[in-house]
Amino acid sequence: MELDRHLTCKYCQSPSNGAEYCCEACKVLDTQVGPLKLDQENPFAHLDQPQFKALYKQDERKDYDYLIFAEGMHCSSCVHLLEKLPEFCPGILEARANFGQSTIAVKLSETGSLAKAVQSIAELGYEPKILSPEDNLQEKYKEENRTFLKRIAVAGFCAGNIMLFTIPIYAGLESSWAYVFNGISLALFLPILCYSAVPFYQGTLNALKFRMMNVDLPITIAMLSGFIFSTWNFFHKRDGIYYDSTASFLFLILSARYLLKRVQQNYLAPARMQTYFKDQTYERLTHDHTDLIPWNHIRLHDTLVIKQNQTLPTDCVLLSDCATVDLSLFNGESLPQIYSSGMTLLGGTKLLSENIKVQASSTFENSQIGKLFNDLDQKSYQKSNFVSLTDRLAQRLIAIVFGLAAVFLALYSFVDPLEAFQRSLALIVIACPCALAFGSPLTLGLAIKKAQRMGILMKSANTFEKILDLKNIFFDKTGTLSEGSLTLVNSAPESLPVSVQQIVLALEAHSHHPVAFALRKAWGHIPAAKNVTNAQEILGQGVRGYVGDDLYEIFPYNTTLPGSQIAVEVLKNHRSVCQLYFADRLREDSARIVNELQKRGLHTFLISGDKSVRAKEAAFHCNIPSQNAYGDLNPQAKYELIRNYPDSCMIGDGANDSLSLQNATVGIAVKGSVDLSLQHADIYFTRGGLQPLMDLFALTETTRNVMAKTLTVSLVYNCLGGAAALLGLINPMMAAILMPISSVLIVLTSLWGMR
């Protein structure tokens, strides 16, 4: 029986040939567990079972494995501690804490234990709740807020009643009644001590255990000191009982933390899906009735009525005859496109025509827009360099404040020990750097959400810092400087019979080719022919179908054409019926935008796979220097050219220019599938034209200025408050009242600056 216990490895459960561990690496991983007691019985052991790991495993496209909600994360010290998880628990390769979401994104090694990762977070004093890909963070927020509000309610109730019994004593009540009232105050203080103050105990234990600086330590010292001092005087019937001020102090600190927590949840946690479909309800049709449902309650195969100017909440099959839609979210173009019955409309598409009927072909989570926003939200775990800098600054500020308080306490104790303690405590409380660490992520979170409202989707806040250092701008031609969509400009013969137009529309009815969209736009007032049979699209060649016994075909027309024109030929039984000519025009704002960029001191380039003559012609019309215009470039040649220019931005098609976009300092996709584009680019424009580029530069400068203001406000406030505390102008109670004001100032500065 003893041998049976060691048929598998103790650490990774692989065959071990009777040994306790299958290899030396597993022995090291299982025994060297850092300062945490992970060798004890693990209440989360079930998480290492395959079915649980599969349940909570995040999408393979993400750069982490598991997402864990950590209830109790309240300041930059928490973030700093949780990101040290790889040091405490071998098997964790990386842990990234998201202050706004109160979550930790964890990446494990092949033999890493999910159970031990969760246990580590629990031992650090947080309440871990592992999240599956389908879990809703809003529910976790509600649970955490409910617990927080209970602690505040208990503290507020007890502090208020303590004040009622303390006022008569301050008014001169003496004898046995004063002793009784103080006894009642002591009894009322115990719930605060044993329940409301628990989060501070956890933070203090972490600070002592891991030799870290955090603000929970001085708060706990202040509270326990006030309680012990007051209780000693109570039992010895002496003056100097401060249950009222200590209770009020704790109530104010808890209230300030709750304020910060709510701001985090409202402004730092990603809410792209919620804001995109905010307040949207949809009409669902069933056999016997119609009902209104919210966007996130739509199920597969539901039949919906989409109203004019409404946005589709998921991928749908068009049931109505036709629909004119705005696909700017998915192709960066503001020009409307016309779809016919049976075609698939993507979620995020906006209806421009009259009401239509559609059938949901996917759930929101599995739709392209659902996957897109989910991927974008996960990029919030990539911490900005500026945020990392302010985190380090906050840690150093804590150390400086503690050191200064200790020196002042040691020196001033020779004058007045009690006053020295109170002033040192007031310094530590009012100079709390939480607002300092809070300002930068708040501003960046607001900036990303503002960018989304402006039609600019950003993967990471790091991009703002990169934009500030740009020196060169590379434009692709097609779809960037030009409109990227075709327009019917001519036909031969010039006047076509309506019957031919109807047949052409029927052949192109289900095609997604730019020619098909151009024809549906030009001839939208003409109904498609009903007598076309066996219509089919030949990928990369054209379309064909029958009208009776006659074969109709539409194929590219190979001839020399001026500028950027292309042409197709309509054939009947292999004989030419007509030729249709299309053009891709330059955008109206291209020249103006290029001029504005040049005024900013940026060097502009045009790189294209089109003929050099056409590239030079487009560069001339856009005021780009001729020597900076390059044509006949394949994707590799574009990449090689950009590589020679550091601090460069590439703006192009997310599909065709993926190599250049991925390797430029900043890659911006203005055309192509949005989900594929954002795999390679840093930014995607959902608005047509190049104006979003100028909006992006303006937003970046605003973000930089607001972050500088929040940093300045925080440092000045802490310096002035700290000086006032050391001079005895404020006591610990006043410090507890004034401390939240710095956070309020940071919030107001960010909200006003990013409005």
Short mmCIF file of C-alpha atoms in Angstrom, two decimals, residues 472-678:
data_model
loop_
_atom_site.label_atom_id
_atom_site.label_comp_id
_atom_site.label_asym_id
_atom_site.label_seq_id
_atom_site.Cartn_x
_atom_site.Cartn_y
_atom_site.Cartn_z
CA ASN A 472 8.00 59.79 -38.78
CA ILE A 473 4.56 58.94 -40.20
CA PHE A 474 4.26 56.28 -42.94
CA PHE A 475 1.00 56.15 -44.90
CA ASP A 476 -0.21 53.28 -47.01
CA LYS A 477 -2.12 54.62 -50.02
CA THR A 478 -5.14 52.41 -50.63
CA GLY A 479 -7.73 52.82 -47.90
CA THR A 480 -5.59 55.29 -45.97
CA LEU A 481 -4.94 58.36 -48.10
CA SER A 482 -7.58 57.09 -50.53
CA GLU A 483 -11.12 56.10 -49.59
CA GLY A 484 -10.40 52.39 -50.01
CA SER A 485 -13.86 51.72 -51.43
CA LEU A 486 -14.88 51.72 -55.07
CA THR A 487 -17.33 54.05 -56.76
CA LEU A 488 -18.98 53.36 -60.13
CA VAL A 489 -17.73 56.20 -62.34
CA ASN A 490 -18.57 55.10 -65.90
CA SER A 491 -19.86 52.34 -68.12
CA ALA A 492 -19.52 51.34 -71.78
CA PRO A 493 -22.00 51.78 -73.33
CA GLU A 494 -22.80 54.82 -71.17
CA SER A 495 -26.51 53.99 -70.92
CA LEU A 496 -27.38 50.45 -69.79
CA PRO A 497 -30.78 48.75 -70.05
CA VAL A 498 -32.54 48.34 -66.69
CA SER A 499 -32.82 44.60 -67.35
CA VAL A 500 -29.01 44.30 -67.49
CA GLN A 501 -28.65 46.29 -64.27
CA GLN A 502 -31.19 43.99 -62.56
CA ILE A 503 -29.31 40.86 -63.68
CA VAL A 504 -25.97 42.31 -62.50
CA LEU A 505 -27.48 43.15 -59.10
CA ALA A 506 -28.87 39.63 -58.76
CA LEU A 507 -25.48 38.08 -59.59
CA GLU A 508 -23.71 40.31 -57.04
CA ALA A 509 -26.46 40.07 -54.40
CA HIS A 510 -24.48 37.91 -51.93
CA SER A 511 -20.97 39.05 -52.76
CA HIS A 512 -18.76 40.95 -50.28
CA HIS A 513 -16.43 42.17 -53.03
CA PRO A 514 -15.96 45.99 -53.21
CA VAL A 515 -17.39 45.93 -56.75
CA ALA A 516 -20.62 44.38 -55.44
CA PHE A 517 -21.01 47.04 -52.76
CA ALA A 518 -20.30 49.80 -55.30
CA LEU A 519 -23.01 48.45 -57.63
CA ARG A 520 -25.58 48.09 -54.85
CA LYS A 521 -24.87 51.68 -53.84
CA ALA A 522 -25.07 53.08 -57.40
CA TRP A 523 -28.19 51.14 -58.40
CA GLY A 524 -29.88 50.89 -55.01
CA HIS A 525 -33.18 52.17 -56.43
CA ILE A 526 -33.41 49.26 -58.88
CA PRO A 527 -34.74 45.85 -57.71
CA ALA A 528 -32.60 42.80 -58.44
CA ALA A 529 -33.86 40.34 -61.05
CA LYS A 530 -35.85 37.40 -59.68
CA ASN A 531 -35.22 35.01 -62.57
CA VAL A 532 -31.47 34.47 -62.00
CA THR A 533 -30.65 30.87 -61.05
CA ASN A 534 -27.50 29.04 -59.89
CA ALA A 535 -25.78 32.31 -59.02
CA GLN A 536 -22.33 31.65 -57.57
CA GLU A 537 -19.18 33.57 -56.72
CA ILE A 538 -15.89 32.22 -58.04
CA LEU A 539 -13.36 33.31 -55.44
CA GLY A 540 -10.76 35.67 -56.92
CA GLN A 541 -12.39 35.64 -60.39
CA GLY A 542 -15.96 36.91 -60.44
CA VAL A 543 -19.60 35.77 -60.39
CA ARG A 544 -21.84 33.83 -62.75
CA GLY A 545 -25.46 32.64 -63.05
CA TYR A 546 -28.25 31.75 -65.48
CA VAL A 547 -31.26 33.61 -66.80
CA GLY A 548 -33.23 30.86 -68.48
CA ASP A 549 -30.67 29.14 -70.71
CA ASP A 550 -28.40 32.18 -70.97
CA LEU A 551 -25.15 32.22 -68.95
CA TYR A 552 -24.20 35.60 -67.47
CA GLU A 553 -20.74 36.25 -66.05
CA ILE A 554 -18.95 39.22 -64.46
CA PHE A 555 -15.15 39.07 -64.61
CA PRO A 556 -12.28 41.60 -64.30
CA TYR A 557 -11.70 43.59 -67.48
CA ASN A 558 -8.01 43.61 -68.31
CA THR A 559 -7.13 46.85 -70.00
CA THR A 560 -4.96 49.92 -69.40
CA LEU A 561 -6.85 52.32 -67.12
CA PRO A 562 -6.02 55.83 -65.87
CA GLY A 563 -5.13 56.52 -62.25
CA SER A 564 -6.48 54.01 -59.72
CA GLN A 565 -9.43 52.82 -61.80
CA ILE A 566 -10.40 49.18 -62.18
CA ALA A 567 -13.04 47.65 -64.47
CA VAL A 568 -15.21 44.55 -64.82
CA GLU A 569 -16.88 43.12 -67.91
CA VAL A 570 -20.39 41.67 -68.08
CA LEU A 571 -20.63 38.67 -70.46
CA LYS A 572 -23.70 36.90 -71.90
CA ASN A 573 -22.89 33.45 -73.24
CA HIS A 574 -19.20 34.51 -73.31
CA ARG A 575 -19.92 37.65 -75.37
CA SER A 576 -19.37 41.13 -73.98
CA VAL A 577 -22.48 43.05 -72.93
CA CYS A 578 -20.84 46.04 -71.22
CA GLN A 579 -17.88 47.23 -69.15
CA LEU A 580 -18.20 48.90 -65.76
CA TYR A 581 -15.47 51.26 -64.48
CA PHE A 582 -14.73 51.97 -60.81
CA ALA A 583 -12.33 54.33 -59.04
CA ASP A 584 -10.82 54.72 -55.57
CA ARG A 585 -10.59 58.46 -54.88
CA LEU A 586 -8.24 60.25 -52.50
CA ARG A 587 -9.85 61.33 -49.25
CA GLU A 588 -10.86 64.98 -49.09
CA ASP A 589 -8.95 65.53 -45.83
CA SER A 590 -5.71 63.73 -46.77
CA ALA A 591 -3.77 66.82 -47.90
CA ARG A 592 -4.92 68.89 -44.92
CA ILE A 593 -3.97 66.20 -42.39
CA VAL A 594 -0.54 65.72 -43.95
CA ASN A 595 0.08 69.48 -43.76
CA GLU A 596 -0.91 69.58 -40.08
CA LEU A 597 1.44 66.68 -39.30
CA GLN A 598 4.30 68.41 -41.07
CA LYS A 599 3.65 71.56 -39.02
CA ARG A 600 4.12 69.41 -35.92
CA GLY A 601 7.62 68.58 -37.15
CA LEU A 602 6.81 65.05 -38.30
CA HIS A 603 8.30 63.59 -41.49
CA THR A 604 5.63 62.11 -43.79
CA PHE A 605 6.07 59.16 -46.16
CA LEU A 606 3.85 57.29 -48.62
CA ILE A 607 4.54 53.57 -49.16
CA SER A 608 2.39 51.49 -51.47
CA GLY A 609 2.25 48.26 -53.40
CA ASP A 610 0.70 50.22 -56.26
CA LYS A 611 2.71 51.38 -59.26
CA SER A 612 5.37 53.99 -58.48
CA VAL A 613 3.74 56.44 -60.89
CA ARG A 614 0.43 56.23 -59.02
CA ALA A 615 2.20 56.47 -55.66
CA LYS A 616 4.05 59.63 -56.77
CA GLU A 617 0.82 61.10 -58.11
CA ALA A 618 -1.00 60.49 -54.81
CA ALA A 619 1.96 61.92 -52.86
CA PHE A 620 1.87 65.07 -55.01
CA HIS A 621 -1.84 65.65 -54.30
CA CYS A 622 -1.25 65.07 -50.56
CA ASN A 623 1.81 67.37 -50.35
CA ILE A 624 4.14 64.51 -49.41
CA PRO A 625 7.70 65.11 -50.72
CA SER A 626 8.38 63.14 -53.89
CA GLN A 627 11.53 61.57 -52.42
CA ASN A 628 9.40 60.18 -49.57
CA ALA A 629 6.96 58.38 -51.93
CA TYR A 630 7.66 54.71 -52.62
CA GLY A 631 5.70 52.38 -54.92
CA ASP A 632 5.92 48.74 -56.05
CA LEU A 633 6.66 47.64 -52.46
CA ASN A 634 5.70 44.21 -51.16
CA PRO A 635 4.97 43.76 -47.40
CA GLN A 636 8.57 42.73 -46.66
CA ALA A 637 9.96 45.78 -48.49
CA LYS A 638 7.65 48.07 -46.51
CA TYR A 639 8.88 46.51 -43.29
CA GLU A 640 12.54 46.90 -44.27
CA LEU A 641 11.97 50.57 -45.12
CA ILE A 642 10.23 51.37 -41.81
CA ARG A 643 12.93 49.55 -39.86
CA ASN A 644 15.45 52.15 -41.02
CA TYR A 645 13.42 54.93 -39.36
CA PRO A 646 13.12 54.64 -35.55
CA ASP A 647 10.21 56.27 -33.71
CA SER A 648 7.87 55.72 -36.65
CA CYS A 649 4.12 55.30 -36.99
CA MET A 650 2.65 53.12 -39.75
CA ILE A 651 -0.94 53.76 -40.88
CA GLY A 652 -2.39 51.19 -43.21
CA ASP A 653 -4.61 48.21 -43.89
CA GLY A 654 -4.72 45.79 -40.98
CA ALA A 655 -4.54 42.75 -43.25
CA ASN A 656 -2.19 43.76 -46.06
CA ASP A 657 0.21 45.79 -43.89
CA SER A 658 0.26 43.53 -40.83
CA LEU A 659 4.06 43.05 -40.89
CA SER A 660 4.75 46.80 -40.99
CA LEU A 661 2.08 47.61 -38.41
CA GLN A 662 3.44 45.03 -35.99
CA ASN A 663 7.02 46.24 -36.21
CA ALA A 664 6.48 50.01 -36.26
CA THR A 665 6.75 51.93 -32.98
CA VAL A 666 3.01 52.60 -33.29
CA GLY A 667 0.81 50.70 -35.73
CA ILE A 668 -2.56 52.18 -36.72
CA ALA A 669 -5.04 50.21 -38.83
CA VAL A 670 -7.69 52.19 -40.69
CA LYS A 671 -9.12 49.42 -42.84
CA GLY A 672 -9.66 45.69 -42.80
CA SER A 673 -11.22 43.31 -40.30
CA VAL A 674 -11.02 44.98 -36.89
CA ASP A 675 -10.29 41.81 -34.92
CA LEU A 676 -7.51 40.74 -37.29
CA SER A 677 -6.14 44.29 -37.47
CA LEU A 678 -5.80 44.59 -33.70
#
